[in-house]
Each structure stands twice: as C-alpha cells, then as structure tokens.
C-alpha cells in the first residue's frame, strides 16, 4: 500500500498523546474507528460490525491508501491508538453521505469512548485540515457535540435530510490557535464526555 502524496511526516507529542500521520499498519484501526463513527443515539444498541461490509459504508476505507487524496491523522495514547480522522475523495457515481463534489474529500472521525472530551478530535481534525482545507461530512443532528466542533472549525451546513446534515468547509486556513490547543486531562465521569 503506497502512502498518499498529501502525507506529511510530522509527529507531535502533547502530554501522553502522540499525533501523527497514518501508516499502512493503521488501516485495521481505521476500520474500528469507522464502526465507532457510525452514530448511535444514547441508550440504543450499537450497530453490528457487519454494517462495515455494506457498500455505502465500506467505500470510505476499502483499499485505503490506493486513491489519490486518501489521508488520515492518528492519535496514540500510552496503550496504542485512541482516535483517528481520515478523508477520502468519493465521486458522483459512488457518493458518500456527506458528498458535495468530486474534488472535496469526505471526513470520517472517531475517538475511543474513554478518550472523548479531551480535545483530541479537535486536534486530529485540525491537523488533517492543514493538509486538506476543503472538506465535507455528514453528521447526525442529535450528535450536538460533533456539530458544534465542526461549526467551530468553519464547516457550514449545505443540506439536511432525515435527521442528518451535510456540512462543508471551503476555507483555506485553519486558525493557528486551533493547533495550539492542548488535549485536556481525563474527565472523572465518563457519562459527561462528548464525542469530540
């Protein structure tokens, strides 16, 4: 598997977190994160892992790294990877849920539950936006923490249907303050954590 030309070899260590561009060995973890990224309302049963085999889900990571523009940023904690943000360009013949144009990559992102609410998602997405400043996504309207994160980073709603909103970002800059924000220490009550 070749690394995309957009790959940047910058590794940043903040406290116990290491933020780095993806490598081929991360692809199984990206699949785990794709499963986690599929929004499930509080109290609902998680979706079965077999949902990853459905074409409308699998196209986000199938043969990841073989298409121009495939890219990801990974956060590692002391025990291994804890979150990732990735993007892929899909086209009008096989659009994703957040598709806006062939040249605009779609974002996927997830953080392992116990690591949420520490600013890791903001940092991962900020790093990825440095390499891909125009991006789109689909977010469930009930996932208010994610909606607020995306809005704060310049994403704006472009379409809405059936409880989900497609958001896009065309801004060419990421505020430098975004990259200076440090991940926060763990929260004492995991029920108070958000999904960012």
mmCIF file of C-alpha atoms in Angstrom:
data_model
loop_
_atom_site.group_PDB
_atom_site.id
_atom_site.type_symbol
_atom_site.label_atom_id
_atom_site.label_comp_id
_atom_site.label_asym_id
_atom_site.label_seq_id
_atom_site.Cartn_x
_atom_site.Cartn_y
_atom_site.Cartn_z
ATOM 1 C CA UNK A 1 0.000 0.000 0.000
ATOM 2 C CA UNK A 2 1.508 3.319 -1.005
ATOM 3 C CA UNK A 3 1.292 6.432 1.089
ATOM 4 C CA UNK A 4 -0.631 9.326 -0.466
ATOM 5 C CA UNK A 5 1.285 12.317 -1.754
ATOM 6 C CA UNK A 6 -0.586 14.523 0.720
ATOM 7 C CA UNK A 7 1.021 12.654 3.608
ATOM 8 C CA UNK A 8 3.090 14.790 5.955
ATOM 9 C CA UNK A 9 5.642 13.155 8.231
ATOM 10 C CA UNK A 10 5.039 15.348 11.268
ATOM 11 C CA UNK A 11 4.699 13.685 14.648
ATOM 12 C CA UNK A 12 3.602 15.846 17.566
ATOM 13 C CA UNK A 13 3.671 14.684 21.177
ATOM 14 C CA UNK A 14 1.398 16.514 23.633
ATOM 15 C CA UNK A 15 1.304 15.179 27.183
ATOM 16 C CA UNK A 16 0.610 11.446 26.843
ATOM 17 C CA UNK A 17 -0.787 11.850 23.308
ATOM 18 C CA UNK A 18 1.114 11.365 20.050
ATOM 19 C CA UNK A 19 -0.480 12.877 16.942
ATOM 20 C CA UNK A 20 0.891 11.549 13.678
ATOM 21 C CA UNK A 21 0.041 10.855 10.039
ATOM 22 C CA UNK A 22 -1.261 7.384 9.336
ATOM 23 C CA UNK A 23 0.809 4.429 8.181
ATOM 24 C CA UNK A 24 -0.380 1.265 6.417
ATOM 25 C CA UNK A 25 -0.425 -0.627 9.735
ATOM 26 C CA UNK A 26 -3.162 1.777 10.955
ATOM 27 C CA UNK A 27 -5.763 0.614 8.413
ATOM 28 C CA UNK A 28 -7.344 -2.053 10.697
ATOM 29 C CA UNK A 29 -7.656 0.616 13.406
ATOM 30 C CA UNK A 30 -9.276 2.980 10.880
ATOM 31 C CA UNK A 31 -11.912 0.281 10.246
ATOM 32 C CA UNK A 32 -12.509 0.092 14.011
ATOM 33 C CA UNK A 33 -12.917 3.872 14.052
ATOM 34 C CA UNK A 34 -15.296 3.792 11.071
ATOM 35 C CA UNK A 35 -17.518 1.402 13.026
ATOM 36 C CA UNK A 36 -17.332 3.692 16.049
ATOM 37 C CA UNK A 37 -18.064 6.761 13.885
ATOM 38 C CA UNK A 38 -21.480 5.403 12.886
ATOM 39 C CA UNK A 39 -23.671 7.449 15.203
ATOM 40 C CA UNK A 40 -25.859 5.531 17.639
ATOM 41 C CA UNK A 41 -28.148 7.538 19.961
ATOM 42 C CA UNK A 42 -27.586 7.221 23.708
ATOM 43 C CA UNK A 43 -29.269 4.079 25.002
ATOM 44 C CA UNK A 44 -29.516 2.403 21.582
ATOM 45 C CA UNK A 45 -27.751 -0.844 20.729
ATOM 46 C CA UNK A 46 -24.507 -0.442 18.740
ATOM 47 C CA UNK A 47 -24.714 -1.332 15.069
ATOM 48 C CA UNK A 48 -23.379 -4.803 14.229
ATOM 49 C CA UNK A 49 -19.843 -4.844 12.856
ATOM 50 C CA UNK A 50 -21.229 -6.410 9.659
ATOM 51 C CA UNK A 51 -22.502 -2.941 8.698
ATOM 52 C CA UNK A 52 -18.924 -2.233 7.566
ATOM 53 C CA UNK A 53 -19.471 -4.676 4.674
ATOM 54 C CA UNK A 54 -22.310 -2.609 3.217
ATOM 55 C CA UNK A 55 -21.102 -0.770 0.071
ATOM 56 C CA UNK A 56 -22.314 2.660 1.316
ATOM 57 C CA UNK A 57 -20.093 2.244 4.397
ATOM 58 C CA UNK A 58 -17.194 0.174 3.036
ATOM 59 C CA UNK A 59 -16.351 2.680 0.297
ATOM 60 C CA UNK A 60 -14.968 5.055 2.934
ATOM 61 C CA UNK A 61 -11.995 2.775 3.663
ATOM 62 C CA UNK A 62 -11.908 -0.052 1.113
ATOM 63 C CA UNK A 63 -8.334 -0.180 -0.308
ATOM 64 C CA UNK A 64 -7.450 2.899 1.742
ATOM 65 C CA UNK A 65 -4.210 4.475 0.588
ATOM 66 C CA UNK A 66 -4.590 3.454 -3.041
ATOM 67 C CA UNK A 67 -6.545 6.551 -4.115
ATOM 68 C CA UNK A 68 -5.028 9.978 -4.529
ATOM 69 C CA UNK A 69 -6.021 12.076 -1.541
ATOM 70 C CA UNK A 70 -6.568 9.234 0.941
ATOM 71 C CA UNK A 71 -5.195 10.589 4.201
ATOM 72 C CA UNK A 72 -5.558 10.165 7.953
ATOM 73 C CA UNK A 73 -4.237 11.506 11.229
ATOM 74 C CA UNK A 74 -3.955 9.187 14.247
ATOM 75 C CA UNK A 75 -3.725 9.882 17.973
ATOM 76 C CA UNK A 76 -1.957 7.379 20.176
ATOM 77 C CA UNK A 77 -2.165 7.152 23.936
ATOM 78 C CA UNK A 78 0.176 5.174 26.150
ATOM 79 C CA UNK A 79 -1.574 1.893 25.225
ATOM 80 C CA UNK A 80 -1.933 2.409 21.474
ATOM 81 C CA UNK A 81 -4.188 4.335 19.091
ATOM 82 C CA UNK A 82 -7.194 6.101 20.637
ATOM 83 C CA UNK A 83 -8.628 8.110 17.749
ATOM 84 C CA UNK A 84 -8.358 8.983 14.088
ATOM 85 C CA UNK A 85 -9.612 11.438 11.499
ATOM 86 C CA UNK A 86 -9.464 10.407 7.856
ATOM 87 C CA UNK A 87 -10.616 11.659 4.495
ATOM 88 C CA UNK A 88 -11.250 10.235 1.060
ATOM 89 C CA UNK A 89 -12.454 11.678 -2.229
ATOM 90 C CA UNK A 90 -15.567 9.909 -3.459
ATOM 91 C CA UNK A 91 -17.258 10.749 -6.747
ATOM 92 C CA UNK A 92 -20.754 11.314 -8.058
ATOM 93 C CA UNK A 93 -21.014 7.698 -9.253
ATOM 94 C CA UNK A 94 -20.463 6.422 -5.686
ATOM 95 C CA UNK A 95 -21.150 9.375 -3.367
ATOM 96 C CA UNK A 96 -20.863 9.225 0.394
ATOM 97 C CA UNK A 97 -23.395 10.561 2.868
ATOM 98 C CA UNK A 98 -21.520 13.879 3.034
ATOM 99 C CA UNK A 99 -20.678 14.163 -0.669
ATOM 100 C CA UNK A 100 -20.615 17.694 -2.111
ATOM 101 C CA UNK A 101 -18.200 17.445 -5.093
ATOM 102 C CA UNK A 102 -15.717 15.019 -6.628
ATOM 103 C CA UNK A 103 -12.722 17.162 -5.639
ATOM 104 C CA UNK A 104 -13.790 17.612 -1.988
ATOM 105 C CA UNK A 105 -12.761 14.786 0.363
ATOM 106 C CA UNK A 106 -15.240 13.464 2.910
ATOM 107 C CA UNK A 107 -14.259 13.322 6.551
ATOM 108 C CA UNK A 108 -14.604 10.432 8.961
ATOM 109 C CA UNK A 109 -13.557 10.685 12.593
ATOM 110 C CA UNK A 110 -13.915 8.803 15.871
ATOM 111 C CA UNK A 111 -12.348 8.746 19.317
ATOM 112 C CA UNK A 112 -12.434 5.751 21.672
ATOM 113 C CA UNK A 113 -15.088 6.449 24.347
ATOM 114 C CA UNK A 114 -12.799 6.790 27.358
ATOM 115 C CA UNK A 115 -10.671 9.356 25.489
ATOM 116 C CA UNK A 116 -13.528 11.616 24.365
ATOM 117 C CA UNK A 117 -13.993 15.125 25.687
ATOM 118 C CA UNK A 118 -10.270 15.923 25.868
ATOM 119 C CA UNK A 119 -9.833 17.932 22.665
ATOM 120 C CA UNK A 120 -8.319 15.025 20.750
ATOM 121 C CA UNK A 121 -10.902 15.225 17.957
ATOM 122 C CA UNK A 122 -10.274 18.950 17.538
ATOM 123 C CA UNK A 123 -6.529 18.380 17.258
ATOM 124 C CA UNK A 124 -6.860 15.429 14.856
ATOM 125 C CA UNK A 125 -9.219 17.346 12.608
ATOM 126 C CA UNK A 126 -7.086 20.494 12.799
ATOM 127 C CA UNK A 127 -4.021 18.557 11.695
ATOM 128 C CA UNK A 128 -5.942 16.972 8.807
ATOM 129 C CA UNK A 129 -7.385 20.347 7.763
ATOM 130 C CA UNK A 130 -3.842 21.686 7.433
ATOM 131 C CA UNK A 131 -3.397 19.204 4.584
ATOM 132 C CA UNK A 132 -6.977 19.277 3.217
ATOM 133 C CA UNK A 133 -8.545 22.672 3.961
ATOM 134 C CA UNK A 134 -11.690 21.941 1.919
ATOM 135 C CA UNK A 135 -13.668 19.001 3.271
ATOM 136 C CA UNK A 136 -17.230 17.754 3.695
ATOM 137 C CA UNK A 137 -19.019 15.430 6.098
ATOM 138 C CA UNK A 138 -22.364 14.108 7.215
ATOM 139 C CA UNK A 139 -23.350 14.389 10.869
ATOM 140 C CA UNK A 140 -26.413 13.197 12.758
ATOM 141 C CA UNK A 141 -28.278 16.233 14.082
ATOM 142 C CA UNK A 142 -28.551 14.560 17.508
ATOM 143 C CA UNK A 143 -24.738 14.476 17.790
ATOM 144 C CA UNK A 144 -24.619 18.048 19.068
ATOM 145 C CA UNK A 145 -21.027 17.887 20.342
ATOM 146 C CA UNK A 146 -19.790 16.932 16.871
ATOM 147 C CA UNK A 147 -21.963 19.569 15.165
ATOM 148 C CA UNK A 148 -20.508 22.262 17.433
ATOM 149 C CA UNK A 149 -16.939 21.070 16.829
ATOM 150 C CA UNK A 150 -17.415 21.173 13.063
ATOM 151 C CA UNK A 151 -19.028 24.618 13.179
ATOM 152 C CA UNK A 152 -16.143 25.946 15.292
ATOM 153 C CA UNK A 153 -13.709 24.789 12.592
ATOM 154 C CA UNK A 154 -15.508 26.531 9.753
ATOM 155 C CA UNK A 155 -17.856 23.824 8.485
ATOM 156 C CA UNK A 156 -21.252 25.120 7.394
ATOM 157 C CA UNK A 157 -24.494 23.246 6.642
ATOM 158 C CA UNK A 158 -25.157 22.735 2.931
ATOM 159 C CA UNK A 159 -28.006 20.184 3.021
ATOM 160 C CA UNK A 160 -30.211 18.413 5.533
ATOM 161 C CA UNK A 161 -32.390 15.311 5.307
ATOM 162 C CA UNK A 162 -33.805 12.659 7.649
ATOM 163 C CA UNK A 163 -32.075 13.941 10.790
ATOM 164 C CA UNK A 164 -28.615 14.330 9.260
ATOM 165 C CA UNK A 165 -26.820 17.396 7.962
ATOM 166 C CA UNK A 166 -24.173 17.604 5.266
ATOM 167 C CA UNK A 167 -21.579 20.206 6.190
ATOM 168 C CA UNK A 168 -18.715 21.555 4.090
ATOM 169 C CA UNK A 169 -15.674 23.691 4.682
ATOM 170 C CA UNK A 170 -14.036 25.657 1.890
ATOM 171 C CA UNK A 171 -11.915 27.989 3.995
ATOM 172 C CA UNK A 172 -8.234 27.882 3.079
ATOM 173 C CA UNK A 173 -6.863 28.451 6.579
ATOM 174 C CA UNK A 174 -7.047 26.763 9.944
ATOM 175 C CA UNK A 175 -6.761 29.206 12.846
ATOM 176 C CA UNK A 176 -3.311 28.822 14.390
ATOM 177 C CA UNK A 177 -4.890 28.812 17.862
ATOM 178 C CA UNK A 178 -6.555 25.526 16.898
ATOM 179 C CA UNK A 179 -3.221 23.772 16.703
ATOM 180 C CA UNK A 180 -2.026 25.243 19.985
ATOM 181 C CA UNK A 181 -4.943 23.901 21.995
ATOM 182 C CA UNK A 182 -3.702 21.163 24.288
ATOM 183 C CA UNK A 183 -5.675 17.977 24.909
ATOM 184 C CA UNK A 184 -7.389 18.046 28.287
ATOM 185 C CA UNK A 185 -6.926 15.583 31.165
ATOM 186 C CA UNK A 186 -9.498 12.806 31.565
ATOM 187 C CA UNK A 187 -12.901 13.678 32.943
ATOM 188 C CA UNK A 188 -13.876 11.938 36.136
ATOM 189 C CA UNK A 189 -17.361 10.925 34.964
ATOM 190 C CA UNK A 190 -17.373 9.212 31.527
ATOM 191 C CA UNK A 191 -21.101 9.991 31.165
ATOM 192 C CA UNK A 192 -20.238 13.703 30.935
ATOM 193 C CA UNK A 193 -17.901 13.251 27.958
ATOM 194 C CA UNK A 194 -18.753 14.481 24.488
ATOM 195 C CA UNK A 195 -17.745 12.874 21.200
ATOM 196 C CA UNK A 196 -15.045 15.335 20.171
#
